[in-house]
Amino acid sequence: MTYTVRKFDAVVVGAGGAGLRAALQLSESGLKTAVLTKVFPTRSHTVAAQGGVAASLGNSEEDNWHWHMYDTIKGGDWMCDQDSVEFMCRNANAAVVELEHYGMPFDRIDNGKIYQRPFGGHMSNFGEKPVRRSCAAADRTGHAMLHALYQRNVKVNTQFFVEWQALDLIRDTDGEVLGVVAMDMETSEVVAFHAKATIFATGGAGRVYYSSTNAFINTGDGLGMAARAGIPLEDMEFWQFHPTGVAGAGVLITEGVRGEGGILRNADGERFMERYAPNAKDLASRDVVSRSMLTEINEGRGAGPYKDYVYLDLTHLDPQVILKRLPSIHEIGIQFAGVDCLKEYLPVVPTAHYQMGGIPTNRYGQVVVPQGNDLSVPVPGFYAAGECACASVHGANRLGTNSLLDLLVFGKSSGEAAVASIRENVKAHKPLPVDVIEKSLARLDRLNTQKGGANVHETRLLMQRTLQKHAGVFRFSNLLKEGVTKILEVAETVAHTEIQDKSKVFNTARIEALELDNLIEVAKATMISAEARKESRGAHMRDDAEDSPEHPNGRNDEEWLKHTLWHREGNRLEYKPVQMKPLSVDSIELKKRTY
Ligand SMILES: Cc1cc2nc3c(=O)[nH]c(=O)nc-3n(C[C@H](O)[C@H](O)[C@H](O)COP(=O)(O)OP(=O)(O)OC[C@H]3O[C@@H](n4cnc5c(N)ncnc54)[C@H](O)[C@@H]3O)c2cc1C
């Protein structure tokens, strides 16, 4: 197989919110920047974000970044690096105002300021009562955000490579990252993108689960590429299940619905969240609400013929509020559940939604790896931002609307760090390691010549079912153990997948097989990290680690207040301390998490 080389100052992989924000920083500073994306930029999964972006603007009532920081750390069950959280929350207002100046059409309140709605876990005065912090453009916030950022990039001549699939990271023997190998999906042509800085913004990997709110393109490509290049993956045991996916379809109903006053009810019509979270009720954080819903279902109070979902009730809300603030939800109810939410209850169930873990980074978006005694040494030339990265602001459970904020803040900081590094350190392109590129070509070649191999679709289903059963909302020690054995077997099969169609033009079979190579790395990291963590924390809730006086909610800070690092080679696990020291304020002290 052959390939050509193209040179850029910087290559960004991914054109969702994080990739576009990072690219803007690079292009605006005059660097020659390529952005690779599997789909047209404005079709990235960010487009589906409904509820809003968090910032303590305080437009409707008093708010400040310190309260936001507290909520984020509590929401994350203290797994968050507090320096990164302070950085994000302090930069939130500027990030949102900047977006407004880019032309983002936020909704407005009467005095002309940006409209803000309450969201789960966002409270005033260190956890007192819900506060309006989520800045929204109806229930199409991500859509509006992507368009604003894309237009801005067009203005500054960012060069887009649309329908290109990055295959592998180019990392030389010194550990430096020099770009990516990528394939043009239209022609199957392979190009080595040679760069002085490479930023991954490849988004989530929700498709590793059977039932997911994520787009089909969310296959963890960045994580797979990083893992194959010897970069460990951090905190992959923590997956968020969104409480309200449409039962059966998985399509998301934003938490903004509960922010506007929607209520969860069991089959008896009872508002059951009052029992589980007397203070925050339906606006407790997502892990708490998801577990409460499943407990209702498991104890026989689920609705429907199989008693396998609960209801989301909006019927008491003013229809004008729904049609103005949540128009897509009204549509989704009709399209995916056959229910008009103005008049009837929506059937909902927790659905895999967001990965808290990812490629380890610091608050500058620099990818960091263990080296000797130092567990966080930056990898030269390599950055990551957005859902694929773990700057460790979401800890063990992310608060709604904090992801869009993460994209803006760390998209920008990673771009800034890359610009500074190129300006100061990297005068010329370092020579490409040809053997690394050939290894990537060999992966393609294997797929083209494999005979008698496994079917991609069936293998993917097996992987998805394994994760759904063995690493779901509730985790059982015996199922976790079995899950590890099973997923390693599935991984063997993935190494021998076969595609029937070998054609070159828009060969979606090949694209899906390559995506499965990445998903399986995410699946292994998840299963193995989850089995090993012998406590309950945030979204990771084990049957053998229950609430006790020494271990509130099953959390064991003496032994497990540490980040997991999963290494692909040998499935080795390593741990690193959680950064409990913020930048300028006192540490948010550990305590039992209640809502
Ligand atoms: C339905 C839904 C609703 C949500 N609502 C909210 C919300 O209201 N508020 C909030 O804060 N968060 C929300 N989230 C979470 C948030 O939207 C995501 O975490 C975030 O948008 C991810 O952005 P990103 O830029 O990291 O990646 P994405 O937007 O997923 O973009 C990934 C990009 O990477 C590209 N890519 C991937 N692999 C490759 C490859 N191999 N080669 C080339 N390109 C590649 C893709 O083409 C795409 O351009 C929601 C998520 C979902 C699924």
XYZ file of C-alpha atoms and ligand atoms in Angstrom:
648
model
C 0.000 0.000 0.000
C 1.097 3.558 -0.661
C 0.579 6.874 1.045
C 1.372 10.544 0.539
C 2.511 13.113 3.094
C 0.938 16.521 3.740
C 2.478 19.074 6.065
C 0.647 21.409 8.437
C 1.617 23.369 11.514
C -1.195 21.715 13.419
C -3.693 18.923 12.864
C -6.936 18.748 14.810
C -8.857 15.481 14.655
C -12.539 16.169 15.218
C -14.817 19.086 14.352
C -17.275 19.060 17.229
C -17.324 21.857 19.776
C -13.880 21.024 21.173
C -12.143 20.601 17.798
C -13.653 23.761 16.336
C -12.763 25.846 19.382
C -9.185 24.537 19.345
C -8.830 25.069 15.588
C -10.022 28.645 15.951
C -7.209 29.375 18.376
C -4.628 27.912 15.963
C -5.937 29.492 12.766
C -6.461 32.910 14.362
C -2.822 32.932 15.357
C -1.870 32.418 11.711
C -0.827 28.764 11.880
C -1.600 26.459 8.979
C -4.242 24.210 10.511
C -5.996 21.101 9.203
C -9.168 19.750 10.798
C -10.080 16.149 9.992
C -13.605 14.915 10.543
C -15.649 11.826 9.714
C -18.765 13.904 9.083
C -19.485 17.493 8.074
C -18.455 19.620 11.100
C -21.953 20.747 12.041
C -23.134 17.128 12.145
C -20.751 16.185 14.970
C -22.469 14.902 18.109
C -22.238 18.328 19.743
C -25.131 19.242 17.430
C -27.407 17.027 19.547
C -26.750 18.845 22.831
C -30.045 20.211 23.997
C -30.022 21.590 27.508
C -27.327 24.242 27.545
C -23.881 25.338 28.644
C -23.067 26.097 32.284
C -21.774 29.507 33.402
C -22.402 31.380 36.630
C -23.499 34.559 34.846
C -26.135 35.111 37.498
C -28.556 36.665 35.024
C -31.671 35.586 36.890
C -30.411 35.248 40.463
C -27.152 35.466 42.392
C -24.456 32.984 41.346
C -20.672 32.694 41.271
C -17.881 30.411 39.979
C -16.993 29.143 43.449
C -20.483 27.650 43.926
C -20.211 26.170 40.429
C -16.848 24.689 41.323
C -18.259 23.172 44.510
C -21.194 21.610 42.638
C -18.905 20.171 39.972
C -16.614 18.512 42.525
C -19.490 17.209 44.608
C -21.229 15.985 41.424
C -18.016 14.180 40.474
C -17.900 12.549 43.931
C -14.484 14.137 44.587
C -12.739 12.317 41.706
C -12.148 15.698 40.022
C -8.783 17.428 39.854
C -9.662 20.616 41.698
C -7.153 22.802 39.833
C -8.794 21.909 36.515
C -12.279 22.467 37.924
C -11.396 25.910 39.249
C -9.853 26.759 35.867
C -13.007 25.665 34.019
C -15.526 27.364 36.289
C -13.583 30.619 36.453
C -13.334 30.755 32.671
C -16.981 29.870 32.062
C -18.458 33.359 31.875
C -15.811 34.596 29.454
C -16.270 31.485 27.275
C -20.018 32.034 27.003
C -19.739 35.767 26.387
C -17.148 35.097 23.685
C -19.580 32.691 22.021
C -22.290 35.321 22.227
C -19.968 37.732 20.445
C -19.375 35.090 17.750
C -23.090 35.373 17.063
C -24.518 32.439 18.998
C -28.301 32.994 19.192
C -28.930 32.394 22.915
C -32.480 32.766 24.230
C -33.019 36.012 26.144
C -34.836 37.165 29.252
C -36.829 40.410 29.309
C -33.863 42.640 30.127
C -32.003 41.271 27.088
C -29.540 39.091 29.003
C -28.885 35.417 28.197
C -31.634 33.048 29.367
C -30.551 30.504 32.014
C -32.379 27.420 33.292
C -31.805 25.150 36.318
C -30.039 21.808 35.768
C -29.318 18.762 37.900
C -26.771 19.307 40.684
C -26.264 23.033 39.969
C -27.052 24.838 43.210
C -26.577 28.202 44.893
C -24.600 28.843 48.066
C -22.676 25.527 48.232
C -25.507 23.099 47.669
C -28.478 24.973 49.116
C -31.089 25.081 46.364
C -31.208 24.795 42.531
C -29.873 27.810 40.652
C -30.394 28.905 37.047
C -26.955 28.369 35.506
C -27.469 26.685 32.144
C -27.286 29.138 29.220
C -29.573 27.863 26.501
C -30.742 28.393 22.962
C -34.137 26.651 23.342
C -33.337 22.916 23.371
C -30.890 23.251 20.472
C -27.913 24.736 22.274
C -25.298 22.437 20.731
C -26.661 23.076 17.257
C -26.412 26.835 17.706
C -22.942 26.529 19.223
C -21.507 24.390 16.414
C -22.796 26.734 13.744
C -21.331 29.791 15.474
C -17.934 28.081 15.841
C -17.892 26.645 12.314
C -18.646 30.014 10.712
C -15.891 31.602 12.725
C -13.426 28.965 11.506
C -14.415 29.533 7.887
C -13.645 33.210 8.403
C -10.080 32.481 9.554
C -9.362 29.897 6.824
C -9.155 26.706 8.847
C -8.662 23.943 6.290
C -11.314 21.216 6.676
C -10.882 17.621 5.539
C -14.455 16.402 5.652
C -15.202 12.663 5.507
C -11.664 11.762 6.437
C -11.053 9.079 9.038
C -7.917 9.283 11.163
C -6.513 5.771 11.610
C -3.472 6.026 13.857
C -1.359 8.441 15.814
C 2.190 8.947 14.555
C 4.383 8.732 17.657
C 8.130 8.221 17.296
C 10.557 6.296 19.517
C 11.228 9.434 21.615
C 7.517 9.433 22.444
C 6.875 12.601 20.425
C 3.663 12.934 18.419
C 4.115 14.045 14.805
C 0.620 13.835 13.337
C -1.812 11.149 12.199
C -2.308 8.634 9.425
C -5.726 9.182 7.847
C -7.915 7.795 5.095
C -10.111 9.732 2.685
C -13.450 7.925 3.026
C -14.463 8.855 -0.502
C -11.492 7.166 -2.195
C -9.671 5.143 0.516
C -6.534 7.188 -0.255
C -4.135 7.214 2.726
C -2.284 10.369 3.791
C 0.175 10.991 6.612
C -0.694 14.385 8.098
C 2.653 15.653 9.339
C 2.287 18.260 12.081
C 4.148 20.123 14.812
C 1.114 19.776 17.089
C -1.720 17.254 17.052
C -4.968 17.864 18.936
C -7.493 15.073 19.478
C -11.115 16.176 19.799
C -12.768 12.979 18.637
C -15.674 13.005 21.088
C -17.276 10.167 22.997
C -17.564 6.410 22.637
C -21.154 5.807 23.749
C -21.545 3.222 20.999
C -19.630 0.803 23.153
C -22.978 0.190 24.931
C -26.044 -1.461 23.433
C -28.420 1.332 24.403
C -26.975 4.813 24.001
C -27.979 8.427 23.421
C -24.842 8.845 21.296
C -24.546 9.271 17.527
C -23.383 6.260 15.490
C -20.074 8.033 14.835
C -19.216 8.133 18.576
C -16.861 5.178 18.467
C -13.966 6.328 20.636
C -11.515 6.602 17.736
C -9.243 9.006 19.597
C -9.056 6.681 22.585
C -8.284 3.673 20.404
C -5.551 5.541 18.528
C -4.024 6.841 21.757
C -4.107 3.403 23.407
C -2.429 1.748 20.403
C 0.293 4.400 20.589
C 1.057 3.516 24.206
C -0.919 6.290 25.929
C -2.906 5.036 28.952
C -6.634 5.797 29.329
C -7.833 7.414 32.546
C -10.888 6.675 34.728
C -12.673 4.612 32.094
C -14.841 2.850 34.683
C -16.963 5.976 35.036
C -19.793 6.089 32.491
C -22.776 8.324 32.818
C -26.226 6.896 32.186
C -28.618 9.699 31.391
C -31.838 9.234 33.325
C -34.157 10.114 30.481
C -33.627 8.250 27.228
C -36.890 7.490 25.393
C -37.729 3.897 26.417
C -36.931 1.539 23.536
C -35.338 4.183 21.279
C -32.606 5.611 23.532
C -33.061 9.115 22.067
C -32.296 11.760 24.657
C -34.860 13.863 26.506
C -32.831 16.724 27.975
C -32.556 17.268 31.689
C -33.715 20.776 30.816
C -37.209 19.249 30.885
C -36.839 18.684 34.615
C -35.148 22.096 34.849
C -38.344 23.632 33.466
C -40.398 21.703 36.048
C -40.862 18.176 34.602
C -41.373 15.403 37.176
C -40.508 11.699 37.225
C -43.310 9.338 38.255
C -43.552 5.592 38.753
C -46.403 3.386 37.522
C -48.512 4.463 40.509
C -48.054 8.092 39.533
C -45.881 8.731 42.608
C -43.196 11.441 42.435
C -40.599 8.974 43.717
C -37.548 11.288 43.648
C -38.882 12.942 46.811
C -37.948 9.748 48.636
C -34.404 9.456 47.228
C -33.327 13.118 47.130
C -35.603 15.115 49.444
C -33.804 18.390 48.734
C -32.958 18.445 45.020
C -35.663 15.893 44.052
C -35.835 15.492 40.231
C -32.802 17.772 39.906
C -30.380 15.557 41.841
C -27.283 14.582 39.864
C -27.630 12.050 37.058
C -26.147 8.979 38.730
C -28.491 9.438 41.681
C -31.585 9.871 39.500
C -30.685 6.934 37.205
C -30.209 4.583 40.142
C -33.455 5.736 41.767
C -35.349 5.046 38.530
C -33.871 1.562 38.197
C -34.630 0.806 41.830
C -38.277 1.691 41.170
C -38.267 -0.598 38.122
C -36.469 -3.435 39.937
C -38.915 -3.251 42.830
C -41.886 -3.652 40.490
C -43.068 -0.050 40.230
C -42.084 0.368 36.565
C -44.681 1.297 33.945
C -45.766 -0.298 30.666
C -46.551 -3.913 29.712
C -43.149 -5.122 30.963
C -42.913 -2.639 33.877
C -39.536 -1.622 32.470
C -39.667 2.175 32.315
C -40.890 5.155 34.347
C -42.738 8.302 33.324
C -41.615 11.863 32.743
C -44.556 14.155 33.369
C -44.766 17.590 31.704
C -48.538 17.796 31.536
C -48.768 20.324 34.376
C -46.463 22.795 32.585
C -47.712 25.723 30.523
C -47.897 24.416 26.911
C -46.396 27.707 25.728
C -43.275 27.081 27.845
C -42.857 23.630 26.300
C -43.374 24.843 22.741
C -41.027 27.805 23.211
C -38.275 26.373 25.439
C -38.427 22.651 24.559
C -39.786 22.391 21.010
C -37.553 19.436 20.017
C -38.673 17.448 23.048
C -42.274 17.821 21.966
C -41.241 16.549 18.523
C -39.085 13.690 19.878
C -41.985 12.491 22.055
C -44.249 12.269 19.021
C -41.626 10.747 16.693
C -39.978 8.222 19.009
C -42.583 7.403 21.670
C -45.845 8.228 19.889
C -46.692 10.500 22.825
C -47.788 14.145 22.881
C -46.045 15.371 26.027
C -48.469 18.287 26.380
C -51.152 15.741 27.261
C -49.483 12.428 28.205
C -46.504 11.121 30.180
C -43.276 10.277 28.291
C -41.852 6.740 28.842
C -38.168 7.058 29.874
C -35.308 4.836 31.011
C -31.593 5.431 31.879
C -29.376 5.189 28.779
C -25.567 5.257 28.296
C -24.657 8.864 27.617
C -21.190 10.146 28.466
C -17.711 8.934 29.340
C -16.163 10.783 32.258
C -12.746 9.245 31.550
C -10.528 9.533 28.496
C -7.072 10.511 27.325
C -5.301 11.991 30.391
C -4.616 15.727 30.109
C -3.814 18.677 32.335
C -5.769 21.944 32.244
C -3.749 23.143 29.243
C -5.014 20.213 27.188
C -1.534 18.658 27.137
C -1.709 14.874 27.126
C 0.165 13.604 30.183
C 1.609 10.143 30.862
C 3.541 8.483 33.683
C 7.316 8.643 33.357
C 9.436 7.305 36.197
C 8.163 8.780 39.445
C 6.295 11.595 37.748
C 2.804 10.402 36.786
C 1.854 13.394 34.633
C 4.574 14.233 32.109
C 3.363 16.042 28.942
C 3.747 14.118 25.670
C 5.513 16.507 23.254
C 3.225 17.608 20.409
C 0.077 15.924 21.705
C -3.086 17.569 23.051
C -6.657 16.466 23.665
C -9.879 18.277 24.510
C -13.581 17.599 24.845
C -15.245 14.298 25.611
C -12.288 12.186 24.417
C -10.050 13.876 26.980
C -9.920 13.535 30.746
C -8.824 16.882 32.158
C -10.540 15.386 35.154
C -13.197 18.026 35.661
C -16.109 15.568 35.668
C -14.637 13.063 38.116
C -16.895 10.078 38.706
C -20.052 11.781 37.427
C -20.491 14.813 35.166
C -23.061 17.514 35.829
C -25.322 18.346 32.878
C -24.193 21.375 30.806
C -20.610 21.059 32.057
C -19.536 19.221 28.897
C -20.314 22.044 26.475
C -18.396 24.269 28.866
C -15.489 21.797 28.918
C -15.354 21.915 25.076
C -15.065 25.698 25.058
C -12.594 26.090 27.909
C -10.249 23.208 27.121
C -10.688 23.566 23.348
C -9.286 27.042 23.786
C -6.573 26.169 26.323
C -5.293 23.242 24.238
C -5.180 25.496 21.174
C -3.295 28.136 23.146
C -0.815 25.589 24.492
C -0.206 24.229 20.986
C 0.351 27.722 19.572
C 2.815 28.557 22.343
C 4.715 25.308 21.888
C 4.979 25.683 18.114
C 6.137 29.293 18.480
C 8.668 28.589 21.206
C 9.957 25.056 20.734
C 9.183 23.490 17.394
C 11.043 25.335 14.688
C 10.800 22.631 12.015
C 8.968 19.363 11.363
C 10.769 16.406 12.906
C 11.292 13.511 10.419
C 8.421 11.015 10.228
C 9.003 7.495 11.569
C 8.227 5.435 8.479
C 7.809 2.159 10.387
C 4.969 3.620 12.456
C 3.102 4.625 9.315
C 3.695 1.195 7.831
C 2.209 -0.422 10.911
C -0.963 1.540 10.341
C -1.024 0.476 6.687
C -0.571 -3.125 7.801
C -3.785 -2.821 9.837
C -5.636 -1.793 6.666
C -3.935 -4.536 4.728
C -4.952 -7.166 7.287
C -8.571 -6.110 6.888
C -8.355 -6.271 3.093
C -6.848 -9.756 3.013
C -8.492 -11.471 6.016
C -10.237 -14.743 5.094
C -12.698 -16.721 7.231
C -12.823 -13.944 9.842
C -15.591 -12.722 12.116
C -18.540 -10.588 11.077
C -18.097 -6.946 12.183
C -21.724 -6.269 13.009
C -22.153 -9.422 15.100
C -18.891 -8.858 16.952
C -19.846 -5.284 17.755
C -23.228 -6.448 19.100
C -21.500 -8.972 21.313
C -19.243 -6.260 22.712
C -22.176 -3.876 23.262
C -24.287 -6.503 25.024
C -21.332 -7.485 27.218
C -20.826 -3.926 28.424
C -24.530 -3.279 28.878
C -24.876 -6.341 31.095
C -21.542 -6.355 32.900
C -20.765 -2.644 33.335
C -24.177 -0.948 33.537
C -25.875 1.407 36.006
C -25.512 -1.087 38.880
C -22.358 -3.196 39.025
C -22.170 -6.656 40.552
C -18.820 -8.136 41.539
C -19.465 -11.522 39.897
C -20.732 -9.910 36.682
C -17.734 -7.591 36.559
C -15.340 -10.567 36.768
C -17.195 -12.491 34.084
C -17.325 -9.343 31.979
C -13.537 -9.065 31.924
C -13.154 -12.638 30.636
C -15.866 -12.102 28.038
C -14.549 -8.795 26.725
C -11.042 -10.225 26.305
C -12.591 -13.021 24.226
C -14.470 -10.483 22.116
C -11.179 -8.599 21.642
C -9.620 -11.766 20.174
C -12.461 -11.913 17.670
C -12.085 -8.224 16.797
C -8.470 -8.894 15.795
C -9.792 -11.201 13.056
C -12.764 -9.366 11.601
C -13.448 -9.741 7.915
C -15.217 -7.478 5.442
C -16.831 -8.897 2.308
C -16.848 -5.610 0.432
C -13.286 -4.569 -0.454
C -14.231 -1.675 -2.783
C -12.574 1.713 -2.360
C -15.335 4.287 -2.765
C -17.217 5.167 0.440
C -16.781 1.683 1.812
C -18.786 1.905 5.019
C -18.005 -1.723 5.876
C -14.311 -0.863 6.134
C -15.042 2.290 8.130
C -17.122 0.315 10.642
C -14.481 -2.389 11.000
C -11.869 0.271 11.745
C -14.207 1.883 14.270
C -14.641 -1.447 16.014
C -10.858 -1.628 16.459
C -11.215 1.538 18.553
C -14.395 0.623 20.401
C -12.858 -2.578 21.675
C -9.999 -0.666 23.319
C -12.602 1.453 25.124
C -14.537 -1.671 26.105
C -11.459 -3.384 27.554
C -10.412 -0.258 29.438
C -13.927 0.110 30.871
C -14.393 -3.499 31.950
C -10.940 -3.930 33.455
C -10.885 -0.571 35.264
C -14.410 -1.148 36.621
C -13.676 -4.640 37.885
C -10.622 -3.386 39.726
C -12.237 -0.440 41.550
C -13.542 -2.023 44.756
C -15.713 0.854 45.968
C -18.800 2.775 44.920
C -18.255 6.312 43.691
C -20.349 8.527 41.413
C -21.537 6.520 38.440
C -19.625 3.412 39.566
C -21.977 1.664 42.024
C -21.010 -1.832 43.216
C -23.193 -4.297 45.070
C -20.323 -5.230 47.390
C -19.511 -1.655 48.417
C -22.539 -0.295 50.224
C -23.262 2.634 52.494
C -21.641 2.378 55.947
C -20.375 4.838 58.573
C -16.712 4.317 57.502
C -17.630 4.366 53.799
C -20.445 6.841 53.095
C -22.420 5.666 50.013
C -19.849 2.878 49.654
C -17.067 5.339 48.872
C -13.655 4.391 50.233
C -11.421 7.472 50.161
C -8.521 5.893 52.052
C -7.927 3.318 49.344
C -9.640 4.588 46.214
C -9.344 8.366 46.038
C -7.105 7.945 42.977
C -7.359 7.985 39.195
C -7.153 4.750 37.224
C -4.734 4.533 34.299
C -5.333 1.540 31.985
C -2.419 0.573 29.742
C -3.282 -1.418 26.622
C -0.087 -3.411 26.820
C -0.740 -6.291 29.181
C -3.998 -4.633 30.348
C -1.918 -3.174 33.149
C -3.494 -0.784 35.667
C -1.708 2.028 37.405
C -3.085 4.719 39.702
C -2.360 8.390 40.249
C -3.483 10.771 42.990
C -6.458 13.087 42.607
C -5.386 16.746 42.682
C -7.227 18.034 45.741
C -5.594 21.485 45.655
C -7.364 24.147 43.583
C -5.480 27.144 42.169
C -6.530 29.994 44.437
C -9.177 28.864 46.940
C -9.311 26.241 49.692
C -9.768 22.612 48.789
C -13.374 21.432 48.608
C -13.216 18.996 51.511
C -14.425 15.418 51.243
C -17.868 14.695 52.616
C -20.787 12.372 52.041
C -22.688 13.225 48.890
C -26.404 13.827 49.441
C -28.947 15.823 47.448
C -27.915 13.644 22.848
C -26.895 14.391 23.647
C -27.228 15.566 24.289
C -26.285 16.267 25.056
N -26.643 17.438 25.663
C -25.698 18.149 26.337
C -26.001 19.426 26.888
O -27.103 19.946 26.757
N -25.032 20.091 27.554
C -23.780 19.569 27.719
O -22.929 20.214 28.322
N -23.467 18.369 27.184
C -24.398 17.656 26.495
N -24.055 16.444 25.953
C -22.656 16.032 25.961
C -21.894 16.841 24.921
O -22.746 17.218 23.889
C -20.728 16.060 24.331
O -19.932 15.555 25.360
C -19.886 16.985 23.460
O -20.694 17.633 22.497
C -18.743 16.268 22.786
O -18.088 17.218 21.973
P -16.688 16.917 21.294
O -16.292 18.144 20.584
O -15.781 16.359 22.306
O -17.021 15.738 20.282
P -18.145 15.568 19.143
O -19.059 16.710 19.047
O -18.729 14.216 19.343
O -17.268 15.573 17.835
C -16.333 14.556 17.549
C -15.688 14.877 16.240
O -14.631 13.971 16.006
C -14.679 13.497 14.700
N -14.015 12.193 14.665
C -14.170 11.153 15.512
N -13.368 10.139 15.158
C -12.674 10.552 14.070
C -11.696 9.961 13.231
N -11.254 8.715 13.418
N -11.211 10.677 12.190
C -11.669 11.934 11.953
N -12.586 12.541 12.717
C -13.085 11.854 13.758
C -16.143 13.476 14.353
O -16.339 13.516 12.960
C -16.603 14.761 15.038
O -16.371 15.859 14.198
C -24.991 15.744 25.182
C -24.645 14.570 24.519
C -25.587 13.882 23.791
C -25.183 12.579 23.141
